[in-house]
Amino acid sequence: MSLETVSTNKSFGGRQGVYKHASTATGTDMTFSVYVPPHEDGAKLPLLWYLSGLTCTHANVTEKGEFRQACAEHGVIFVAPDTSPRGDDVPDEDAYDFGKGAGFYVDATEEPWRANYRMRSYIEDELPALIAAELPMADMGRQAITGHSMGGHGALTIALRNAGRFRSVSAFAPIAAPLQCPWGEKALTGYLGADRKEWRQYDACALIDDGATVPEILVDQGLADNFLTEQLKPELLEQACERAQIDLTLRRQPGYDHSYYFISTFLGEHIAWHAERLKG
C-alpha cells in the first residue's frame, strides 16, 4: 500500500501527521491522522484508536481533542481514522446521520452502500495492517480503543467482537444500543436491511447479551447532552454490563454536552487510564 503524507507538525516533542491512501476495503482514498509521541530510537509504543462521531472526519479530534500532551506524557500513539468513505462517486444521502460522515463502522450489505461502506473491514483489518507496516515503532500487541457517540458505538462493538485484541476500551457518550434508538434504526436498516438479527453484531448491548465480553469499560457521559435520552441511552449499557458482570465505570458528568469541549476535558484522563492498562 502506498501512503501519501498530507501534513506533519511537531507537537509536544512528537509528530502529528495526516496521511492518505487508496483503500481496498472502501474502494476510495481514505485519510487518517496519527500522533507519534517523542521516543527513543528502536522503542516500541502502544497505540490508542479514536473513532469519531456523526459528521466528523479525522480532523475533528486532531484539531479539537487536546490529546497530544497526554499522549506525549504516557508514550501512546494516537490514531484517528475517518468515519466513512469519501469521494464524488460514493453514494450519499442528504442527511447528517446517514451516508458520508455516518458510516456507523459497519460493513454494508444493501445497495447502493455495500461497495464502499465497509468501515468495519477498514478499521478492523485494513488500517491496522497499514499502521503495522508503516509505523515500525507501533506495538500492535498493545492496542486500546475509544470513540465518541457513533464512534463510541464503534469502539465498544469492535472491542467486543475482537476478544483479546484490545487491552482496554472506553467511550464518550456512545450510542449504547443502536437497535433501540432512531439513529441506529435508520443506519442499520439502510446499510444492513430489515432483518434485525443481522443488526446485533453492531449493538454493544446485544453483543454483551449474546455472550461477548471485555474485562472492563470506561464511559464518560455528559448530563447536559441533548442526545442523552433519545439516542444514547447509557442506562441500557449499564444494565447489560450488570447482567454480564462486566466492570463498567460510567461517569455521569453534570453540565457537559455532546461537544468537543466535553471530550477534550476528559480525553487526557482516558489516555492515562488506557496507558496504565497498556504497560508491559
PDB file of C-alpha atoms in Angstrom:
ATOM      1  CA  MET A   1       0.000   0.000   0.000  1.00  0.00           C
ATOM      2  CA  SER A   2       1.217   3.456  -0.923  1.00  0.00           C
ATOM      3  CA  LEU A   3       0.915   6.055   1.835  1.00  0.00           C
ATOM      4  CA  GLU A   4       0.828   9.770   0.992  1.00  0.00           C
ATOM      5  CA  THR A   5       1.831  12.305   3.633  1.00  0.00           C
ATOM      6  CA  VAL A   6      -0.657  15.187   3.695  1.00  0.00           C
ATOM      7  CA  SER A   7       0.982  17.130   6.534  1.00  0.00           C
ATOM      8  CA  THR A   8       3.256  16.766   9.549  1.00  0.00           C
ATOM      9  CA  ASN A   9       3.721  19.083  12.525  1.00  0.00           C
ATOM     10  CA  LYS A  10       5.862  18.859  15.627  1.00  0.00           C
ATOM     11  CA  SER A  11       3.856  18.961  18.846  1.00  0.00           C
ATOM     12  CA  PHE A  12       4.875  18.237  22.454  1.00  0.00           C
ATOM     13  CA  GLY A  13       8.127  16.792  21.159  1.00  0.00           C
ATOM     14  CA  GLY A  14       6.364  14.294  18.905  1.00  0.00           C
ATOM     15  CA  ARG A  15       4.960  14.378  15.407  1.00  0.00           C
ATOM     16  CA  GLN A  16       1.352  14.915  14.329  1.00  0.00           C
ATOM     17  CA  GLY A  17       0.831  13.515  10.857  1.00  0.00           C
ATOM     18  CA  VAL A  18      -2.076  13.324   8.427  1.00  0.00           C
ATOM     19  CA  TYR A  19      -1.921  10.637   5.746  1.00  0.00           C
ATOM     20  CA  LYS A  20      -3.916   9.434   2.737  1.00  0.00           C
ATOM     21  CA  HIS A  21      -4.004   6.061   0.970  1.00  0.00           C
ATOM     22  CA  ALA A  22      -6.076   4.104  -1.508  1.00  0.00           C
ATOM     23  CA  SER A  23      -8.311   1.737   0.448  1.00  0.00           C
ATOM     24  CA  THR A  24      -9.246  -1.661  -0.909  1.00  0.00           C
ATOM     25  CA  ALA A  25     -11.956  -2.019   1.746  1.00  0.00           C
ATOM     26  CA  THR A  26     -13.881   1.112   0.726  1.00  0.00           C
ATOM     27  CA  GLY A  27     -12.695   1.458  -2.862  1.00  0.00           C
ATOM     28  CA  THR A  28     -11.825   5.091  -2.176  1.00  0.00           C
ATOM     29  CA  ASP A  29      -8.991   7.229  -0.900  1.00  0.00           C
ATOM     30  CA  MET A  30      -9.053   7.401   2.901  1.00  0.00           C
ATOM     31  CA  THR A  31      -7.436   9.978   5.158  1.00  0.00           C
ATOM     32  CA  PHE A  32      -6.414   9.455   8.787  1.00  0.00           C
ATOM     33  CA  SER A  33      -4.214  11.118  11.388  1.00  0.00           C
ATOM     34  CA  VAL A  34      -1.525   9.701  13.671  1.00  0.00           C
ATOM     35  CA  TYR A  35       0.271  11.340  16.573  1.00  0.00           C
ATOM     36  CA  VAL A  36       3.570   9.662  17.448  1.00  0.00           C
ATOM     37  CA  PRO A  37       4.947  10.880  20.803  1.00  0.00           C
ATOM     38  CA  PRO A  38       8.655  11.503  21.407  1.00  0.00           C
ATOM     39  CA  HIS A  39      10.542   8.255  21.875  1.00  0.00           C
ATOM     40  CA  GLU A  40      13.973   6.710  21.715  1.00  0.00           C
ATOM     41  CA  ASP A  41      15.165   5.015  18.547  1.00  0.00           C
ATOM     42  CA  GLY A  42      14.035   1.413  18.473  1.00  0.00           C
ATOM     43  CA  ALA A  43      11.341   1.906  21.107  1.00  0.00           C
ATOM     44  CA  LYS A  44       8.005   0.145  20.753  1.00  0.00           C
ATOM     45  CA  LEU A  45       4.940   2.190  21.704  1.00  0.00           C
ATOM     46  CA  PRO A  46       1.337   1.185  22.424  1.00  0.00           C
ATOM     47  CA  LEU A  47      -1.433   2.762  20.402  1.00  0.00           C
ATOM     48  CA  LEU A  48      -4.895   4.116  21.083  1.00  0.00           C
ATOM     49  CA  TRP A  49      -7.533   4.156  18.346  1.00  0.00           C
ATOM     50  CA  TYR A  50     -10.027   7.013  18.428  1.00  0.00           C
ATOM     51  CA  LEU A  51     -13.249   6.631  16.407  1.00  0.00           C
ATOM     52  CA  SER A  52     -15.168   9.822  15.679  1.00  0.00           C
ATOM     53  CA  GLY A  53     -18.878  10.521  15.613  1.00  0.00           C
ATOM     54  CA  LEU A  54     -21.509  11.618  13.112  1.00  0.00           C
ATOM     55  CA  THR A  55     -20.472  14.285  10.563  1.00  0.00           C
ATOM     56  CA  CYS A  56     -16.818  14.087  11.627  1.00  0.00           C
ATOM     57  CA  THR A  57     -13.570  13.291   9.861  1.00  0.00           C
ATOM     58  CA  HIS A  58     -10.139  12.628  11.363  1.00  0.00           C
ATOM     59  CA  ALA A  59      -9.744  16.396  11.685  1.00  0.00           C
ATOM     60  CA  ASN A  60     -12.262  16.998  14.477  1.00  0.00           C
ATOM     61  CA  VAL A  61     -10.362  15.230  17.230  1.00  0.00           C
ATOM     62  CA  THR A  62      -6.985  16.078  15.685  1.00  0.00           C
ATOM     63  CA  GLU A  63      -7.734  19.796  15.908  1.00  0.00           C
ATOM     64  CA  LYS A  64     -10.022  19.933  18.965  1.00  0.00           C
ATOM     65  CA  GLY A  65      -9.238  16.885  21.100  1.00  0.00           C
ATOM     66  CA  GLU A  66      -6.295  18.311  23.073  1.00  0.00           C
ATOM     67  CA  PHE A  67      -4.801  14.823  23.447  1.00  0.00           C
ATOM     68  CA  ARG A  68      -1.173  15.294  22.406  1.00  0.00           C
ATOM     69  CA  GLN A  69       0.227  16.401  25.753  1.00  0.00           C
ATOM     70  CA  ALA A  70      -1.225  13.326  27.470  1.00  0.00           C
ATOM     71  CA  CYS A  71      -0.002  11.033  24.682  1.00  0.00           C
ATOM     72  CA  ALA A  72       3.485  12.531  24.938  1.00  0.00           C
ATOM     73  CA  GLU A  73       3.468  12.117  28.717  1.00  0.00           C
ATOM     74  CA  HIS A  74       2.365   8.481  28.599  1.00  0.00           C
ATOM     75  CA  GLY A  75       4.112   7.434  25.384  1.00  0.00           C
ATOM     76  CA  VAL A  76       0.963   6.452  23.462  1.00  0.00           C
ATOM     77  CA  ILE A  77       0.446   6.631  19.683  1.00  0.00           C
ATOM     78  CA  PHE A  78      -2.956   8.141  18.806  1.00  0.00           C
ATOM     79  CA  VAL A  79      -4.684   7.023  15.583  1.00  0.00           C
ATOM     80  CA  ALA A  80      -7.802   8.817  14.278  1.00  0.00           C
ATOM     81  CA  PRO A  81      -9.486   7.384  11.140  1.00  0.00           C
ATOM     82  CA  ASP A  82     -12.312   8.900   9.110  1.00  0.00           C
ATOM     83  CA  THR A  83     -15.955   7.961   9.713  1.00  0.00           C
ATOM     84  CA  SER A  84     -16.935   6.916   6.186  1.00  0.00           C
ATOM     85  CA  PRO A  85     -15.728   6.580   2.608  1.00  0.00           C
ATOM     86  CA  ARG A  86     -15.350   9.826   0.668  1.00  0.00           C
ATOM     87  CA  GLY A  87     -15.449  10.848  -2.980  1.00  0.00           C
ATOM     88  CA  ASP A  88     -17.743  12.156  -5.697  1.00  0.00           C
ATOM     89  CA  ASP A  89     -18.692   8.624  -6.761  1.00  0.00           C
ATOM     90  CA  VAL A  90     -19.577   7.440  -3.251  1.00  0.00           C
ATOM     91  CA  PRO A  91     -23.323   7.110  -2.616  1.00  0.00           C
ATOM     92  CA  ASP A  92     -24.704   9.657  -0.181  1.00  0.00           C
ATOM     93  CA  GLU A  93     -27.939  10.896   1.305  1.00  0.00           C
ATOM     94  CA  ASP A  94     -28.968  14.433   2.139  1.00  0.00           C
ATOM     95  CA  ALA A  95     -28.855  13.767   5.878  1.00  0.00           C
ATOM     96  CA  TYR A  96     -26.254  14.201   8.608  1.00  0.00           C
ATOM     97  CA  ASP A  97     -26.972  10.804  10.160  1.00  0.00           C
ATOM     98  CA  PHE A  98     -26.668   8.536   7.105  1.00  0.00           C
ATOM     99  CA  GLY A  99     -24.213   8.328   4.216  1.00  0.00           C
ATOM    100  CA  LYS A 100     -20.968  10.281   4.132  1.00  0.00           C
ATOM    101  CA  GLY A 101     -19.754  11.082   7.622  1.00  0.00           C
ATOM    102  CA  ALA A 102     -22.051   8.422   9.066  1.00  0.00           C
ATOM    103  CA  GLY A 103     -20.590   5.025   8.237  1.00  0.00           C
ATOM    104  CA  PHE A 104     -21.518   3.574  11.667  1.00  0.00           C
ATOM    105  CA  TYR A 105     -18.479   1.252  11.478  1.00  0.00           C
ATOM    106  CA  VAL A 106     -20.457  -1.458   9.673  1.00  0.00           C
ATOM    107  CA  ASP A 107     -19.908  -3.475   6.530  1.00  0.00           C
ATOM    108  CA  ALA A 108     -22.991  -2.595   4.492  1.00  0.00           C
ATOM    109  CA  THR A 109     -24.847  -5.378   2.692  1.00  0.00           C
ATOM    110  CA  GLU A 110     -27.542  -3.307   0.959  1.00  0.00           C
ATOM    111  CA  GLU A 111     -27.331  -1.471  -2.359  1.00  0.00           C
ATOM    112  CA  PRO A 112     -26.016   1.056  -3.189  1.00  0.00           C
ATOM    113  CA  TRP A 113     -23.955   1.175   0.026  1.00  0.00           C
ATOM    114  CA  ARG A 114     -22.284  -2.222   0.007  1.00  0.00           C
ATOM    115  CA  ALA A 115     -19.489  -1.379  -2.443  1.00  0.00           C
ATOM    116  CA  ASN A 116     -17.982   1.470  -0.400  1.00  0.00           C
ATOM    117  CA  TYR A 117     -19.443   1.489   3.097  1.00  0.00           C
ATOM    118  CA  ARG A 118     -17.158  -1.150   4.608  1.00  0.00           C
ATOM    119  CA  MET A 119     -15.860   0.712   7.630  1.00  0.00           C
ATOM    120  CA  ARG A 120     -15.815  -2.402   9.805  1.00  0.00           C
ATOM    121  CA  SER A 121     -13.323  -4.093   7.477  1.00  0.00           C
ATOM    122  CA  TYR A 122     -11.367  -0.872   7.131  1.00  0.00           C
ATOM    123  CA  ILE A 123     -10.999  -0.305  10.892  1.00  0.00           C
ATOM    124  CA  GLU A 124     -10.657  -3.927  11.977  1.00  0.00           C
ATOM    125  CA  ASP A 125      -8.375  -5.178   9.202  1.00  0.00           C
ATOM    126  CA  GLU A 126      -7.012  -2.821   6.563  1.00  0.00           C
ATOM    127  CA  LEU A 127      -5.922   0.201   8.579  1.00  0.00           C
ATOM    128  CA  PRO A 128      -4.241  -1.835  11.366  1.00  0.00           C
ATOM    129  CA  ALA A 129      -2.250  -3.703   8.727  1.00  0.00           C
ATOM    130  CA  LEU A 130      -1.195  -0.393   7.176  1.00  0.00           C
ATOM    131  CA  ILE A 131      -0.201   1.044  10.574  1.00  0.00           C
ATOM    132  CA  ALA A 132       1.830  -2.077  11.355  1.00  0.00           C
ATOM    133  CA  ALA A 133       3.622  -1.839   8.011  1.00  0.00           C
ATOM    134  CA  GLU A 134       4.294   1.907   8.055  1.00  0.00           C
ATOM    135  CA  LEU A 135       4.991   2.621  11.739  1.00  0.00           C
ATOM    136  CA  PRO A 136       7.808   0.394  12.994  1.00  0.00           C
ATOM    137  CA  MET A 137       7.509   1.870  16.487  1.00  0.00           C
ATOM    138  CA  ALA A 138       3.870   0.735  16.820  1.00  0.00           C
ATOM    139  CA  ASP A 139       3.468  -2.245  19.139  1.00  0.00           C
ATOM    140  CA  MET A 140       0.413  -3.972  17.668  1.00  0.00           C
ATOM    141  CA  GLY A 141       0.366  -6.291  20.675  1.00  0.00           C
ATOM    142  CA  ARG A 142      -0.602  -3.326  22.849  1.00  0.00           C
ATOM    143  CA  GLN A 143      -3.706  -1.671  21.444  1.00  0.00           C
ATOM    144  CA  ALA A 144      -6.598   0.198  23.052  1.00  0.00           C
ATOM    145  CA  ILE A 145      -9.700   1.796  21.557  1.00  0.00           C
ATOM    146  CA  THR A 146     -12.029   4.663  22.345  1.00  0.00           C
ATOM    147  CA  GLY A 147     -14.506   6.866  20.497  1.00  0.00           C
ATOM    148  CA  HIS A 148     -17.270   9.433  20.687  1.00  0.00           C
ATOM    149  CA  SER A 149     -21.002   8.985  20.019  1.00  0.00           C
ATOM    150  CA  MET A 150     -21.219   6.918  16.804  1.00  0.00           C
ATOM    151  CA  GLY A 151     -17.507   6.305  17.346  1.00  0.00           C
ATOM    152  CA  GLY A 152     -18.184   5.207  20.913  1.00  0.00           C
ATOM    153  CA  HIS A 153     -20.594   2.664  19.467  1.00  0.00           C
ATOM    154  CA  GLY A 154     -17.825   1.640  17.077  1.00  0.00           C
ATOM    155  CA  ALA A 155     -15.213   1.322  19.803  1.00  0.00           C
ATOM    156  CA  LEU A 156     -17.435  -0.801  22.033  1.00  0.00           C
ATOM    157  CA  THR A 157     -18.641  -3.134  19.292  1.00  0.00           C
ATOM    158  CA  ILE A 158     -15.194  -3.586  17.724  1.00  0.00           C
ATOM    159  CA  ALA A 159     -13.663  -4.403  21.110  1.00  0.00           C
ATOM    160  CA  LEU A 160     -16.457  -6.825  21.951  1.00  0.00           C
ATOM    161  CA  ARG A 161     -16.199  -8.612  18.588  1.00  0.00           C
ATOM    162  CA  ASN A 162     -12.399  -8.888  18.741  1.00  0.00           C
ATOM    163  CA  ALA A 163     -11.770 -10.504  22.091  1.00  0.00           C
ATOM    164  CA  GLY A 164      -8.180 -10.119  23.202  1.00  0.00           C
ATOM    165  CA  ARG A 165      -7.071  -7.625  20.554  1.00  0.00           C
ATOM    166  CA  PHE A 166      -7.550  -4.542  22.739  1.00  0.00           C
ATOM    167  CA  ARG A 167      -6.209  -4.315  26.252  1.00  0.00           C
ATOM    168  CA  SER A 168      -8.772  -1.638  27.114  1.00  0.00           C
ATOM    169  CA  VAL A 169     -11.864   0.084  25.739  1.00  0.00           C
ATOM    170  CA  SER A 170     -13.557   3.346  26.637  1.00  0.00           C
ATOM    171  CA  ALA A 171     -16.112   5.706  25.123  1.00  0.00           C
ATOM    172  CA  PHE A 172     -17.502   9.213  25.269  1.00  0.00           C
ATOM    173  CA  ALA A 173     -21.300   9.481  25.065  1.00  0.00           C
ATOM    174  CA  PRO A 174     -21.598   6.278  22.998  1.00  0.00           C
ATOM    175  CA  ILE A 175     -24.688   5.222  21.099  1.00  0.00           C
ATOM    176  CA  ALA A 176     -25.079   2.345  23.522  1.00  0.00           C
ATOM    177  CA  ALA A 177     -27.971   0.439  21.931  1.00  0.00           C
ATOM    178  CA  PRO A 178     -28.433   1.190  18.207  1.00  0.00           C
ATOM    179  CA  LEU A 179     -31.273  -1.349  17.995  1.00  0.00           C
ATOM    180  CA  GLN A 180     -33.239   0.857  20.357  1.00  0.00           C
ATOM    181  CA  CYS A 181     -32.676   4.403  19.113  1.00  0.00           C
ATOM    182  CA  PRO A 182     -33.615   6.402  15.972  1.00  0.00           C
ATOM    183  CA  TRP A 183     -30.028   6.904  14.777  1.00  0.00           C
ATOM    184  CA  GLY A 184     -29.299   3.210  14.966  1.00  0.00           C
ATOM    185  CA  GLU A 185     -32.557   2.033  13.474  1.00  0.00           C
ATOM    186  CA  LYS A 186     -32.136   4.344  10.474  1.00  0.00           C
ATOM    187  CA  ALA A 187     -28.498   3.449   9.840  1.00  0.00           C
ATOM    188  CA  LEU A 188     -28.771  -0.295  10.385  1.00  0.00           C
ATOM    189  CA  THR A 189     -31.910  -0.569   8.246  1.00  0.00           C
ATOM    190  CA  GLY A 190     -30.270   1.364   5.439  1.00  0.00           C
ATOM    191  CA  TYR A 191     -26.925  -0.417   5.495  1.00  0.00           C
ATOM    192  CA  LEU A 192     -27.988  -3.939   6.519  1.00  0.00           C
ATOM    193  CA  GLY A 193     -31.652  -4.336   5.607  1.00  0.00           C
ATOM    194  CA  ALA A 194     -34.717  -5.125   7.690  1.00  0.00           C
ATOM    195  CA  ASP A 195     -33.532  -8.331   9.403  1.00  0.00           C
ATOM    196  CA  ARG A 196     -32.847  -7.135  12.954  1.00  0.00           C
ATOM    197  CA  LYS A 197     -30.905 -10.309  13.762  1.00  0.00           C
ATOM    198  CA  GLU A 198     -28.181  -9.021  11.440  1.00  0.00           C
ATOM    199  CA  TRP A 199     -28.025  -5.802  13.455  1.00  0.00           C
ATOM    200  CA  ARG A 200     -26.984  -7.458  16.701  1.00  0.00           C
ATOM    201  CA  GLN A 201     -23.308  -7.635  15.751  1.00  0.00           C
ATOM    202  CA  TYR A 202     -23.345  -3.822  15.686  1.00  0.00           C
ATOM    203  CA  ASP A 203     -25.017  -3.194  19.038  1.00  0.00           C
ATOM    204  CA  ALA A 204     -22.896  -3.266  22.218  1.00  0.00           C
ATOM    205  CA  CYS A 205     -25.779  -4.257  24.470  1.00  0.00           C
ATOM    206  CA  ALA A 206     -26.885  -7.041  22.113  1.00  0.00           C
ATOM    207  CA  LEU A 207     -23.322  -8.323  21.773  1.00  0.00           C
ATOM    208  CA  ILE A 208     -22.966  -8.466  25.550  1.00  0.00           C
ATOM    209  CA  ASP A 209     -26.289 -10.257  25.907  1.00  0.00           C
ATOM    210  CA  ASP A 210     -25.146 -12.709  23.201  1.00  0.00           C
ATOM    211  CA  GLY A 211     -22.004 -13.564  25.206  1.00  0.00           C
ATOM    212  CA  ALA A 212     -19.316 -11.135  24.012  1.00  0.00           C
ATOM    213  CA  THR A 213     -17.258  -9.683  26.830  1.00  0.00           C
ATOM    214  CA  VAL A 214     -14.345  -7.461  27.815  1.00  0.00           C
ATOM    215  CA  PRO A 215     -12.795  -7.169  31.284  1.00  0.00           C
ATOM    216  CA  GLU A 216     -13.833  -3.555  31.874  1.00  0.00           C
ATOM    217  CA  ILE A 217     -15.233  -0.438  30.183  1.00  0.00           C
ATOM    218  CA  LEU A 218     -14.840   3.261  30.976  1.00  0.00           C
ATOM    219  CA  VAL A 219     -17.569   5.636  29.758  1.00  0.00           C
ATOM    220  CA  ASP A 220     -17.992   9.376  30.256  1.00  0.00           C
ATOM    221  CA  GLN A 221     -21.429  10.850  29.594  1.00  0.00           C
ATOM    222  CA  GLY A 222     -22.397  14.496  29.848  1.00  0.00           C
ATOM    223  CA  LEU A 223     -25.699  15.095  31.620  1.00  0.00           C
ATOM    224  CA  ALA A 224     -26.398  18.239  29.542  1.00  0.00           C
ATOM    225  CA  ASP A 225     -26.101  16.200  26.327  1.00  0.00           C
ATOM    226  CA  ASN A 226     -29.198  16.878  24.226  1.00  0.00           C
ATOM    227  CA  PHE A 227     -28.974  13.373  22.698  1.00  0.00           C
ATOM    228  CA  LEU A 228     -28.809  11.595  26.051  1.00  0.00           C
ATOM    229  CA  THR A 229     -32.378  10.369  26.450  1.00  0.00           C
ATOM    230  CA  GLU A 230     -33.453   9.595  22.900  1.00  0.00           C
ATOM    231  CA  GLN A 231     -30.270   8.418  21.207  1.00  0.00           C
ATOM    232  CA  LEU A 232     -27.507   7.430  23.655  1.00  0.00           C
ATOM    233  CA  LYS A 233     -29.254   5.541  26.482  1.00  0.00           C
ATOM    234  CA  PRO A 234     -26.234   4.712  28.684  1.00  0.00           C
ATOM    235  CA  GLU A 235     -28.526   3.074  31.215  1.00  0.00           C
ATOM    236  CA  LEU A 236     -29.040   0.190  28.746  1.00  0.00           C
ATOM    237  CA  LEU A 237     -25.286  -0.403  28.613  1.00  0.00           C
ATOM    238  CA  GLU A 238     -25.207  -0.214  32.393  1.00  0.00           C
ATOM    239  CA  GLN A 239     -27.907  -2.869  32.638  1.00  0.00           C
ATOM    240  CA  ALA A 240     -26.251  -5.148  30.053  1.00  0.00           C
ATOM    241  CA  CYS A 241     -22.895  -4.944  31.823  1.00  0.00           C
ATOM    242  CA  GLU A 242     -24.543  -5.680  35.152  1.00  0.00           C
ATOM    243  CA  ARG A 243     -26.214  -8.781  33.703  1.00  0.00           C
ATOM    244  CA  ALA A 244     -22.909  -9.978  32.224  1.00  0.00           C
ATOM    245  CA  GLN A 245     -20.814  -8.937  35.248  1.00  0.00           C
ATOM    246  CA  ILE A 246     -18.624  -6.651  33.128  1.00  0.00           C
ATOM    247  CA  ASP A 247     -16.865  -3.978  35.172  1.00  0.00           C
ATOM    248  CA  LEU A 248     -18.363  -0.740  33.784  1.00  0.00           C
ATOM    249  CA  THR A 249     -17.306   2.646  35.127  1.00  0.00           C
ATOM    250  CA  LEU A 250     -19.987   5.056  33.899  1.00  0.00           C
ATOM    251  CA  ARG A 251     -19.141   8.604  34.900  1.00  0.00           C
ATOM    252  CA  ARG A 252     -22.096  10.957  34.529  1.00  0.00           C
ATOM    253  CA  GLN A 253     -20.669  14.463  34.170  1.00  0.00           C
ATOM    254  CA  PRO A 254     -23.010  17.313  35.221  1.00  0.00           C
ATOM    255  CA  GLY A 255     -23.195  20.282  32.876  1.00  0.00           C
ATOM    256  CA  TYR A 256     -21.292  18.731  29.956  1.00  0.00           C
ATOM    257  CA  ASP A 257     -22.832  18.461  26.497  1.00  0.00           C
ATOM    258  CA  HIS A 258     -22.024  16.394  23.378  1.00  0.00           C
ATOM    259  CA  SER A 259     -19.294  18.663  22.014  1.00  0.00           C
ATOM    260  CA  TYR A 260     -15.506  18.590  21.899  1.00  0.00           C
ATOM    261  CA  TYR A 261     -15.464  20.866  24.931  1.00  0.00           C
ATOM    262  CA  PHE A 262     -16.703  17.781  26.774  1.00  0.00           C
ATOM    263  CA  ILE A 263     -14.381  15.327  25.024  1.00  0.00           C
ATOM    264  CA  SER A 264     -11.243  17.440  25.415  1.00  0.00           C
ATOM    265  CA  THR A 265     -11.957  17.859  29.130  1.00  0.00           C
ATOM    266  CA  PHE A 266     -11.749  14.136  29.832  1.00  0.00           C
ATOM    267  CA  LEU A 267      -9.699  12.713  26.936  1.00  0.00           C
ATOM    268  CA  GLY A 268      -6.447  13.117  28.865  1.00  0.00           C
ATOM    269  CA  GLU A 269      -7.905  11.058  31.718  1.00  0.00           C
ATOM    270  CA  HIS A 270      -8.921   8.344  29.269  1.00  0.00           C
ATOM    271  CA  ILE A 271      -5.419   8.288  27.779  1.00  0.00           C
ATOM    272  CA  ALA A 272      -3.911   7.882  31.254  1.00  0.00           C
ATOM    273  CA  TRP A 273      -6.419   5.099  32.023  1.00  0.00           C
ATOM    274  CA  HIS A 274      -5.569   3.263  28.810  1.00  0.00           C
ATOM    275  CA  ALA A 275      -1.814   3.819  29.317  1.00  0.00           C
ATOM    276  CA  GLU A 276      -1.966   2.059  32.661  1.00  0.00           C
ATOM    277  CA  ARG A 277      -3.512  -0.977  31.005  1.00  0.00           C
ATOM    278  CA  LEU A 278      -1.127  -0.851  28.051  1.00  0.00           C
ATOM    279  CA  LYS A 279       2.015  -1.141  30.153  1.00  0.00           C
ATOM    280  CA  GLY A 280       4.396  -4.060  29.718  1.00  0.00           C
TER     281      GLY A 280
END
